[in-house]
Coordinates of C-alpha atoms in Angstrom, one line a residue:
Chain A
X7 CA -15.8 10.4 -3.8
X8 CA -16.9 7.2 -5.1
X9 CA -14.8 4.9 -7.3
X10 CA -15.8 5.3 -11.3
X11 CA -14.0 2.5 -12.2
X12 CA -13.7 -1.3 -10.9
X13 CA -10.5 -3.4 -11.0
X14 CA -12.1 -5.1 -14.2
X15 CA -12.8 -2.2 -15.8
X16 CA -9.5 -0.6 -15.2
X17 CA -7.3 -3.4 -16.4
X18 CA -9.6 -3.7 -19.7
X19 CA -8.9 0.0 -20.0
X20 CA -4.9 -0.5 -19.3
X21 CA -4.9 -3.5 -22.1
X22 CA -6.5 -1.6 -24.4
X23 CA -4.8 1.5 -24.6
X24 CA -1.2 0.2 -23.2
X25 CA -1.1 -3.1 -25.3
X26 CA 2.8 -3.0 -24.9
X27 CA 2.6 -3.5 -20.9
X28 CA -0.1 -6.4 -21.0
X29 CA 0.6 -9.1 -18.7
X30 CA 3.2 -6.8 -16.6
X31 CA 1.0 -5.3 -14.3
X32 CA -2.1 -6.7 -11.8
X33 CA -4.1 -4.6 -9.4
X34 CA -4.1 -6.4 -6.2
X35 CA -6.7 -4.1 -4.2
X36 CA -8.4 -1.1 -5.2
X37 CA -10.1 1.6 -2.7
X38 CA -11.0 5.5 -2.5
X39 CA -7.7 7.2 -3.2
X40 CA -5.6 4.0 -3.1
X41 CA -4.4 0.8 -5.0
X42 CA -2.3 -2.1 -4.5
X43 CA -0.5 -3.3 -7.7
X44 CA 2.0 -6.1 -8.7
X45 CA 4.4 -6.1 -11.3
X46 CA 5.3 -9.7 -12.7
X47 CA 8.8 -9.8 -12.9
X48 CA 10.2 -11.4 -16.5
X49 CA 13.3 -11.3 -17.9
X50 CA 12.7 -7.8 -19.4
X51 CA 12.6 -6.2 -15.7
X52 CA 16.2 -7.6 -14.7
X53 CA 19.6 -6.7 -14.8
X54 CA 22.7 -9.0 -13.9
X55 CA 22.5 -10.6 -10.6
X56 CA 18.8 -11.2 -10.9
X57 CA 18.0 -7.4 -9.6
X58 CA 15.4 -5.5 -11.4
X59 CA 16.0 -2.4 -13.2
X60 CA 15.4 1.4 -11.9
X61 CA 13.1 1.8 -15.3
X62 CA 11.2 -0.8 -14.1
X63 CA 10.8 0.0 -10.7
X64 CA 9.6 3.8 -12.1
X65 CA 7.0 2.1 -14.6
X66 CA 5.2 0.1 -11.8
X67 CA 4.8 3.8 -9.9
X68 CA 3.7 5.2 -12.7
X69 CA 1.4 3.0 -13.5
X70 CA 0.2 2.8 -9.9
X71 CA -0.4 6.4 -9.4
X72 CA -2.0 6.5 -13.2
X73 CA -4.7 3.8 -12.3
X74 CA -5.5 5.3 -8.6
X75 CA -6.3 8.7 -10.9
X76 CA -8.2 6.8 -13.2
X77 CA -10.4 4.7 -10.9
X78 CA -11.4 8.3 -9.1
X79 CA -11.9 10.2 -12.5
X80 CA -13.0 7.9 -14.8
X81 CA -11.3 6.4 -18.0
X82 CA -9.2 9.8 -19.2
X83 CA -6.2 8.5 -21.5
X84 CA -5.1 11.9 -21.8
X85 CA -3.6 12.1 -18.1
X86 CA -0.1 12.7 -18.2
X87 CA 2.5 12.4 -15.6
X88 CA 4.6 16.1 -15.3
X89 CA 6.8 15.1 -12.1
X90 CA 8.3 12.1 -10.3
X91 CA 10.8 12.0 -7.7
X92 CA 11.7 8.6 -6.4
X93 CA 14.4 7.4 -3.9
X94 CA 15.5 4.0 -4.7
X95 CA 16.8 2.7 -1.2
X96 CA 17.3 -1.0 -1.3
X97 CA 18.2 -3.8 -3.9
X98 CA 15.0 -5.9 -4.7
X99 CA 15.2 -9.6 -3.9
X100 CA 16.2 -11.6 -6.8
X101 CA 13.4 -13.3 -8.6
X102 CA 10.2 -11.9 -6.7
X103 CA 7.5 -9.6 -7.9
X104 CA 7.2 -6.0 -6.8
X105 CA 4.3 -4.8 -5.0
X106 CA 3.3 -1.2 -5.1
X107 CA 1.3 0.7 -2.2
X108 CA -0.2 3.8 -3.8
X109 CA -1.9 6.4 -1.7
X110 CA -3.3 9.4 -3.5
X111 CA -2.7 12.7 -1.6
X112 CA -4.4 15.5 -3.7
X113 CA -7.0 15.0 -6.4
X114 CA -7.4 18.5 -7.7
X115 CA -9.3 20.0 -11.0
X116 CA -5.7 20.3 -12.6
X117 CA -3.3 18.4 -10.6
X118 CA -3.2 14.8 -8.9
X119 CA -0.3 13.3 -6.4
X120 CA 0.2 10.2 -5.1
X121 CA 2.6 8.7 -3.5
X122 CA 3.8 4.9 -3.6
X123 CA 6.3 2.4 -1.6
X124 CA 7.6 -0.2 -3.6
X125 CA 8.2 -3.6 -1.9
X126 CA 9.9 -6.9 -3.1
X127 CA 6.7 -9.2 -2.3
X128 CA 6.7 -10.4 1.0
X129 CA 9.4 -8.2 2.5
X130 CA 8.7 -5.4 5.1
X131 CA 11.1 -2.9 4.1
X132 CA 10.6 -0.8 1.0
X133 CA 12.6 -1.2 -2.1
X134 CA 12.0 2.5 -3.2
X135 CA 9.3 5.2 -2.6
X136 CA 7.9 7.4 -5.1
X137 CA 5.8 10.5 -5.5
X138 CA 4.5 11.6 -8.9
X139 CA 1.8 14.4 -10.1
X140 CA -0.3 13.8 -12.9
X141 CA -1.8 16.7 -15.2
X142 CA -5.7 16.0 -15.5
X143 CA -7.0 17.5 -18.7
X144 CA -9.8 19.8 -18.6
X145 CA -13.3 17.7 -18.8
X146 CA -15.5 18.5 -22.0
Chain B
X8 CA 40.1 15.7 -13.3
X9 CA 41.1 13.4 -16.6
X10 CA 38.4 11.2 -18.4
X11 CA 38.8 7.4 -17.1
X12 CA 37.4 5.6 -20.1
X13 CA 36.7 6.7 -23.3
X14 CA 33.6 6.3 -25.5
X15 CA 34.8 2.9 -26.8
X16 CA 35.4 1.8 -23.3
X17 CA 32.3 3.0 -21.8
X18 CA 30.3 1.5 -24.7
X19 CA 32.0 -1.9 -24.1
X20 CA 31.4 -1.9 -20.7
X21 CA 27.6 -1.0 -20.8
X22 CA 27.1 -4.1 -23.7
X23 CA 29.1 -6.4 -21.1
X24 CA 27.3 -5.4 -17.9
X25 CA 23.9 -4.9 -19.2
X26 CA 23.2 -6.8 -22.4
X27 CA 19.4 -6.3 -22.4
X28 CA 19.9 -2.9 -23.4
X29 CA 22.3 -3.3 -25.9
X30 CA 21.8 -1.4 -29.1
X31 CA 19.5 1.2 -27.2
X32 CA 22.0 3.9 -26.3
X33 CA 25.0 5.4 -28.0
X34 CA 27.3 7.8 -26.9
X35 CA 27.4 11.0 -29.2
X36 CA 29.9 13.3 -27.4
X37 CA 31.9 12.8 -24.5
X38 CA 33.7 15.5 -21.8
X39 CA 35.1 15.9 -18.3
X40 CA 31.8 15.9 -16.7
X41 CA 29.6 15.8 -19.5
X42 CA 28.1 13.4 -22.0
X43 CA 25.6 13.5 -24.6
X44 CA 23.5 10.0 -25.3
X45 CA 21.0 9.3 -27.7
X46 CA 18.3 7.0 -27.3
X47 CA 17.2 4.7 -30.8
X48 CA 13.7 4.6 -30.7
X49 CA 11.9 1.2 -31.4
X50 CA 8.8 -0.1 -30.6
X51 CA 9.7 -1.2 -27.3
X52 CA 9.7 2.4 -26.2
X53 CA 6.4 3.5 -27.7
X54 CA 2.9 4.3 -26.5
X55 CA -0.1 4.6 -28.3
X56 CA -0.2 7.6 -30.9
X57 CA 3.6 7.0 -31.2
X58 CA 4.8 9.0 -27.9
X59 CA 7.8 7.8 -25.9
X60 CA 6.9 6.3 -22.6
X61 CA 7.7 7.8 -19.1
X62 CA 9.8 4.9 -18.1
X63 CA 12.0 5.3 -21.6
X64 CA 12.8 8.9 -21.0
X65 CA 13.5 7.6 -17.4
X66 CA 16.1 5.0 -18.6
X67 CA 17.8 7.3 -21.4
X68 CA 18.2 9.8 -18.3
X69 CA 19.5 7.4 -15.6
X70 CA 22.2 5.6 -18.5
X71 CA 23.7 9.2 -19.1
X72 CA 24.4 10.1 -15.6
X73 CA 25.8 6.3 -15.1
X74 CA 27.6 6.7 -18.3
X75 CA 28.8 10.4 -17.2
X76 CA 30.1 9.0 -13.6
X77 CA 32.0 5.9 -15.0
X78 CA 33.6 8.1 -17.5
X79 CA 35.1 9.8 -14.9
X80 CA 35.6 7.2 -11.8
X81 CA 36.6 4.2 -14.0
X82 CA 34.5 0.8 -14.4
X83 CA 32.5 0.6 -11.2
X84 CA 29.3 -1.3 -11.8
X85 CA 27.7 -1.1 -8.6
X86 CA 27.2 2.7 -8.6
X87 CA 23.8 3.0 -8.1
X88 CA 21.0 5.8 -8.5
X89 CA 19.5 6.6 -5.0
X90 CA 17.6 9.3 -6.1
X91 CA 15.9 10.7 -9.3
X92 CA 13.6 13.9 -10.0
X93 CA 12.3 14.1 -13.2
X94 CA 9.7 16.9 -14.5
X95 CA 8.1 15.7 -18.0
X96 CA 7.1 19.1 -19.6
X97 CA 6.7 18.3 -23.6
X98 CA 5.3 15.4 -25.8
X99 CA 8.1 14.0 -27.5
X100 CA 7.9 14.1 -31.1
X101 CA 6.5 10.5 -32.6
X102 CA 9.3 8.4 -34.5
X103 CA 12.2 10.5 -33.7
X104 CA 15.2 9.8 -31.2
X105 CA 15.8 11.1 -28.0
X106 CA 18.9 12.9 -26.9
X107 CA 20.2 13.6 -23.4
X108 CA 22.6 16.3 -22.9
X109 CA 23.8 15.2 -19.2
X110 CA 26.1 17.6 -16.8
X111 CA 27.5 16.5 -13.6
X112 CA 27.3 18.6 -10.9
X113 CA 29.2 17.1 -8.3
X114 CA 31.6 14.0 -8.3
X115 CA 32.2 13.4 -4.2
X116 CA 34.0 10.2 -2.8
X117 CA 30.1 9.1 -2.1
X118 CA 28.0 10.6 -4.1
X119 CA 27.6 12.1 -7.5
X120 CA 24.7 14.5 -8.9
X121 CA 23.8 14.7 -12.4
X122 CA 21.0 17.0 -14.4
X123 CA 19.9 16.0 -17.8
X124 CA 17.9 17.6 -20.4
X125 CA 16.1 15.2 -22.8
X126 CA 15.3 16.6 -26.3
X127 CA 13.6 14.9 -29.5
X128 CA 16.4 14.9 -31.8
X129 CA 16.4 18.4 -33.9
X130 CA 14.3 19.9 -31.5
X131 CA 15.1 23.4 -29.4
X132 CA 12.7 22.5 -26.5
X133 CA 13.5 19.9 -23.8
X134 CA 11.0 17.2 -23.7
X135 CA 12.1 16.6 -20.1
X136 CA 14.3 17.6 -17.3
X137 CA 16.0 15.1 -14.6
X138 CA 18.3 15.1 -11.8
X139 CA 19.9 12.0 -10.6
X140 CA 21.8 11.1 -7.3
X141 CA 24.4 8.1 -7.6
X142 CA 25.7 6.5 -4.8
X143 CA 29.4 5.3 -5.4
X144 CA 30.8 2.3 -3.5
X145 CA 34.0 2.7 -1.4
X146 CA 37.1 2.1 -3.1
X147 CA 39.0 -0.7 -2.6
Chain C
X30 CA 7.9 36.1 -25.8
X31 CA 8.8 39.6 -24.5
X32 CA 9.2 40.7 -20.9
X33 CA 5.8 41.7 -19.5
X34 CA 7.7 43.3 -16.1
X35 CA 11.5 45.0 -15.9
X36 CA 13.4 44.7 -12.8
X37 CA 12.1 47.8 -11.2
X38 CA 8.6 46.3 -11.6
X39 CA 9.3 42.9 -10.1
X40 CA 11.1 44.5 -7.1
X41 CA 8.3 47.0 -6.5
X42 CA 5.9 44.1 -7.2
X43 CA 8.1 42.2 -4.6
X44 CA 8.2 44.7 -1.8
X45 CA 4.6 45.1 -2.1
X46 CA 3.3 41.6 -1.7
X47 CA 5.8 40.2 0.0
X48 CA 7.0 43.0 2.9
X49 CA 8.6 40.1 5.2
X50 CA 11.5 39.7 2.8
X51 CA 12.3 43.2 1.8
X52 CA 16.0 43.7 1.6
X53 CA 16.8 40.0 1.2
X54 CA 16.6 39.6 -2.6
X55 CA 18.2 41.5 -5.2
X56 CA 17.8 41.2 -9.1
X57 CA 21.3 41.1 -10.6
X58 CA 20.3 40.5 -14.1
X59 CA 16.7 39.8 -16.3
X60 CA 16.3 38.2 -19.7
X61 CA 13.6 36.3 -21.5
X62 CA 12.8 33.1 -19.4
X63 CA 15.8 33.9 -17.2
X64 CA 17.0 35.8 -13.9
X65 CA 20.1 36.3 -11.6
X66 CA 18.9 36.9 -8.2
X67 CA 21.3 37.6 -5.0
X68 CA 20.5 37.0 -1.5
X69 CA 22.2 39.3 0.9
X70 CA 23.3 37.1 3.7
X71 CA 22.4 38.3 7.1
X72 CA 22.2 36.5 10.8
X73 CA 18.5 35.3 9.9
X74 CA 19.9 32.9 7.1
X75 CA 22.5 31.4 9.1
X76 CA 23.4 28.2 11.2
X77 CA 26.6 27.5 13.3
X78 CA 29.7 27.9 11.9
X79 CA 28.4 30.9 9.5
X80 CA 26.7 28.4 6.9
X81 CA 23.2 29.2 5.4
X82 CA 20.5 27.2 6.3
X83 CA 18.8 25.0 4.0
X84 CA 15.3 27.0 4.0
X85 CA 17.2 30.0 3.0
X86 CA 18.6 28.4 0.2
X87 CA 15.5 27.0 -0.8
X88 CA 13.7 30.7 -0.8
X89 CA 16.3 31.9 -2.5
X90 CA 15.4 29.4 -5.5
X91 CA 12.0 30.1 -5.0
X92 CA 11.7 33.7 -4.9
X93 CA 14.0 33.4 -8.2
X94 CA 11.8 31.0 -10.3
X95 CA 8.9 33.1 -8.9
X96 CA 10.3 36.2 -10.3
X97 CA 11.2 34.9 -13.8
X98 CA 7.8 33.8 -14.2
X99 CA 6.1 36.9 -13.2
X100 CA 8.6 38.7 -16.0
X101 CA 6.9 36.5 -18.4
X102 CA 3.4 36.7 -17.3
X103 CA 2.8 40.1 -15.7
X104 CA 2.0 40.6 -12.0
X105 CA 0.1 37.2 -10.6
X106 CA 0.5 36.9 -7.1
X107 CA -1.4 34.0 -6.8
X108 CA 1.2 32.0 -8.9
X109 CA 1.9 29.1 -6.1
X110 CA 4.7 26.7 -5.9
X111 CA 3.4 23.1 -6.4
X112 CA 6.7 20.8 -6.4
X113 CA 10.4 21.6 -5.7
X114 CA 13.4 19.1 -6.0
X115 CA 16.4 20.5 -4.6
X116 CA 20.2 18.7 -4.2
X117 CA 22.4 20.3 -1.7
X118 CA 25.9 19.6 -3.1
X119 CA 28.5 21.7 -1.2
X120 CA 28.6 23.8 2.4
X121 CA 28.1 27.8 1.4
X122 CA 31.4 29.7 2.3
X123 CA 30.6 31.5 5.3
X124 CA 29.5 35.3 5.4
X125 CA 29.2 35.1 1.5
X126 CA 25.9 36.6 -0.3
X127 CA 24.6 33.6 -2.5
X128 CA 23.8 33.9 -6.4
X129 CA 20.8 32.3 -8.1
X130 CA 21.1 31.3 -11.7
X131 CA 17.5 30.4 -12.8
X132 CA 16.5 29.6 -16.3
X133 CA 12.8 28.8 -17.2
X134 CA 12.5 25.4 -18.9
X135 CA 8.8 25.5 -19.7
X136 CA 6.1 28.4 -19.6
X137 CA 2.8 26.4 -20.3
X138 CA -0.7 27.8 -19.7
X139 CA -0.9 25.8 -16.4
X140 CA 2.5 25.3 -15.3
X141 CA 6.1 26.5 -15.4
X142 CA 9.0 24.9 -14.6
X143 CA 12.3 26.5 -14.0
X144 CA 15.9 25.4 -12.8
X145 CA 18.4 27.1 -10.6
X146 CA 21.8 26.3 -9.7
X147 CA 22.8 28.4 -6.3
X148 CA 26.4 29.8 -5.8
X149 CA 28.4 31.2 -2.9
X150 CA 29.4 34.7 -4.6
X151 CA 32.5 34.2 -6.8
X152 CA 32.5 30.6 -6.3
X153 CA 32.5 28.1 -9.7
X154 CA 30.9 25.2 -8.0
X155 CA 27.4 25.3 -7.2
X156 CA 26.3 25.0 -3.8
X157 CA 22.9 23.6 -4.7
X158 CA 20.3 22.8 -7.6
X159 CA 16.8 23.0 -7.4
X160 CA 14.1 22.6 -10.1
X161 CA 10.7 24.3 -9.0
X162 CA 6.9 24.0 -10.6
X163 CA 4.8 26.6 -10.4
X164 CA 1.0 26.6 -10.9
X165 CA 0.0 29.7 -13.0
X166 CA -3.8 30.4 -12.1
X167 CA -6.3 31.0 -15.1
X168 CA -6.3 34.4 -16.7
X169 CA -9.8 36.1 -16.3
Chain D
X19 CA 17.1 -0.6 17.0
X20 CA 16.3 1.4 19.9
X21 CA 16.4 5.4 20.5
X22 CA 19.4 6.8 21.0
X23 CA 18.1 10.1 22.5
X24 CA 14.8 11.3 23.9
X25 CA 12.4 14.0 23.5
X26 CA 14.2 16.2 25.8
X27 CA 17.7 15.4 25.0
X28 CA 16.7 16.3 21.3
X29 CA 15.2 19.3 22.3
X30 CA 18.1 20.5 24.3
X31 CA 20.6 19.6 21.1
X32 CA 18.4 21.5 18.7
X33 CA 18.4 24.7 21.1
X34 CA 22.2 24.3 21.6
X35 CA 23.0 23.7 18.3
X36 CA 20.5 25.9 16.0
X37 CA 20.0 28.8 18.8
X38 CA 18.4 30.5 15.7
X39 CA 15.3 28.6 15.6
X40 CA 14.7 28.1 19.3
X41 CA 10.9 27.9 20.4
X42 CA 9.8 27.4 16.7
X43 CA 9.6 23.4 16.8
X44 CA 8.4 21.3 19.6
X45 CA 8.0 17.5 19.4
X46 CA 4.9 16.1 19.9
X47 CA 5.5 12.4 19.6
X48 CA 8.9 10.4 19.2
X49 CA 9.2 6.8 18.3
X50 CA 11.3 4.3 16.5
X51 CA 11.5 5.7 13.1
X52 CA 9.1 8.3 13.6
X53 CA 8.4 11.3 15.1
X54 CA 5.7 14.3 15.1
X55 CA 6.6 18.0 15.2
X56 CA 4.9 20.9 15.7
X57 CA 5.8 24.5 14.3
X58 CA 4.4 27.4 16.3
X59 CA 3.2 29.7 13.8
X60 CA 4.2 33.2 14.3
X61 CA 5.0 36.6 12.0
X62 CA 8.1 35.4 10.5
X63 CA 6.3 32.6 8.8
X64 CA 3.6 34.3 7.5
X65 CA 2.9 35.8 3.5
X66 CA -0.1 38.2 3.0
X67 CA -3.5 36.8 3.9
X68 CA -2.0 34.8 6.9
X69 CA -0.9 32.0 4.5
X70 CA 2.4 30.0 5.3
X71 CA 5.8 30.6 3.7
X72 CA 7.5 27.7 1.4
X73 CA 10.3 28.0 3.1
X74 CA 8.7 27.6 6.7
X75 CA 7.1 24.6 5.7
X76 CA 10.2 23.4 4.0
X77 CA 11.9 24.0 7.4
X78 CA 9.4 22.0 9.4
X79 CA 10.1 19.0 7.0
X80 CA 13.5 19.2 7.1
X81 CA 13.9 19.6 10.8
X82 CA 11.6 16.7 11.6
X83 CA 13.7 14.3 9.5
X84 CA 16.8 15.8 11.1
X85 CA 15.5 14.9 14.5
X86 CA 14.2 11.7 13.6
X87 CA 17.4 10.8 12.4
X88 CA 19.2 11.9 15.6
X89 CA 17.0 9.8 17.6
X90 CA 17.9 7.0 16.3
X91 CA 21.8 7.4 15.9
X92 CA 22.6 10.0 18.4
X93 CA 23.7 13.5 18.3
X94 CA 25.5 14.3 15.1
X95 CA 25.5 18.0 14.3
X96 CA 27.1 17.1 10.9
X97 CA 24.4 14.9 9.2
X98 CA 23.2 17.1 6.4
X99 CA 20.1 17.6 4.1
X100 CA 21.7 16.2 0.4
X101 CA 17.8 16.1 -1.3
X102 CA 14.7 17.3 -0.8
X103 CA 11.2 16.8 -2.8
X104 CA 8.5 18.8 -1.9
X105 CA 4.8 18.9 -3.4
X106 CA 2.7 21.7 -1.8
X107 CA -0.8 20.4 -2.2
X108 CA -3.3 23.1 -0.4
X109 CA -3.0 26.2 1.5
X110 CA -2.3 25.9 4.8
X111 CA -5.0 27.5 7.5
X112 CA -4.2 31.1 8.3
X113 CA -3.1 31.4 11.9
X114 CA -3.1 27.8 12.6
X115 CA 0.0 25.6 13.7
X116 CA 1.6 23.0 11.4
X117 CA 2.3 19.6 12.4
X118 CA 4.7 17.3 10.6
X119 CA 4.2 13.7 10.7
X120 CA 7.6 11.9 9.7
X121 CA 8.6 8.4 9.3
X122 CA 11.8 6.5 8.4
X123 CA 12.1 4.6 5.7
X124 CA 15.6 3.8 5.5
X125 CA 18.3 4.4 8.0
X126 CA 21.6 3.1 6.2
X127 CA 25.6 3.4 7.0
X128 CA 25.8 6.4 4.9
X129 CA 22.2 7.8 3.7
X130 CA 18.8 8.3 5.6
X131 CA 15.5 8.8 3.7
X132 CA 12.5 10.0 5.5
X133 CA 9.0 11.0 4.4
X134 CA 7.0 14.0 6.1
X135 CA 3.2 14.9 5.6
X136 CA 2.5 18.1 7.0
X137 CA -0.8 19.3 8.3
X138 CA -2.6 22.4 9.3
X139 CA -3.2 21.3 13.0
X140 CA -6.5 19.6 13.1
X141 CA -7.1 19.4 9.4
X142 CA -7.6 15.9 7.5
X143 CA -5.8 16.7 4.4
X144 CA -2.3 17.5 3.9
X145 CA -1.0 20.7 3.1
X146 CA 2.5 19.1 2.0
X147 CA 4.2 16.0 1.2
X148 CA 8.1 16.2 1.4
X149 CA 10.9 13.2 1.4
X150 CA 14.3 14.2 2.5
X151 CA 17.4 12.6 2.3
X152 CA 20.5 13.0 4.8
X153 CA 23.9 12.1 4.5
X154 CA 25.3 10.5 7.7
X155 CA 28.9 11.4 8.2
X156 CA 31.4 8.4 9.1
X157 CA 31.6 7.4 12.5
X158 CA 34.7 7.9 14.1

């Protein structure tokens, strides 16, 4: 399976469809069935003490799987998350970007499943682990 | 088990500890091992078409379980989410607040487990279902 | 939505399609979008000390949602579990049957979502909580 | 962190503490924070058509994380599963053993988190993905 969209096309699609999150996420690496995404941490992601909020970590995992799916199937804005399981394992470093390493485990006709490890940039041990299922709308 | 905090105390605690989310969440009903929470939907929660973002729904479920735990054990800012499983089942109504109905299923010495149904205000069928585990720091 | 199968039809279907588990599960109550199922505990479900194994509790939750789905859509052997999230919260009572209270939260064209609370028979506090997604094969 | 138990010690512990499952599981490879486990498929794991039951796949993931935890912390029979999320992605091959590749992501004082990919022996694409949390009893 070849990539249907490259990094520039994915970012342009994201900016156009989801203007609310422009500038938050950057694709660092893209391949077949995998992506690495950076979340540029800013004030809106923080909790007291400088830690990053759970919803922000969820958002990073979610957008990473979404982009990995789009890269494989093309610009289908209607792909939707149907399930997420997430384990929060360590406190993120204060003031450090988050990196998501995402791998697609299944890309079916109806459902796609991806798994994500989230790291504080430069750290070896993951902050969180997530698995997400996306429902893919019928072609046509 | 009696409530350790009432609605006013919980809201004051939330405003003080999490000023970033002030005004987003309101407690509608509080009881032993249960809470109903409203998310006042605004621009920052939306996606194109007026639907509410997944991270916003996650945030509502998360804060609901957090408040339900605090109500039972008192103001322990360090309780942290360790796991969440969430099913997104229906598209939220555009421009309508979300309501979370949360019930605690376990309140142990170390772990608390709550489940949440999220509704578009006034609708019968849930938008999402979530279960969350919180780790409770040792007393002392 | 009316029931497409009654208790007797469901049990006959289960015995015919899944002879390996004959006698393990009994339907105690059946309604639209809900079911109560009993697992008759025997030697094969046990772990040392008389507790019931995790896989046995998983099996009870899984079969309960499967039966609740079949009751609503008719005998479709090919409905398959695609996701399960389960929280084990308390040790089951030794030598006591398990009861699953299952409620369907969504019955879509492609996906069905159910949630289950599992109890030791007669106890008030749940042993486990599960949510399951089933993929429904296209009609044809 | 060095291994506290080797393959022979783990298998002897499993046989002694869980005699019901003797012969089902074999350790194929063991390292720090990782394990590969084989489930020898027999009649009791099967469903009509030769496929392997969901509870059997769950059991393999569960025992793999349990053994990986024990290998790191020593023989603590009381470590218990508190949460599992599992995605069933493909139908297992009929009549073929299952292989679990397990990696521990966190080994804390109170909680351990592992992730597992399950394969039909010799196949490249995973049958299932699971993440499990174990609660570790206090030392004493």
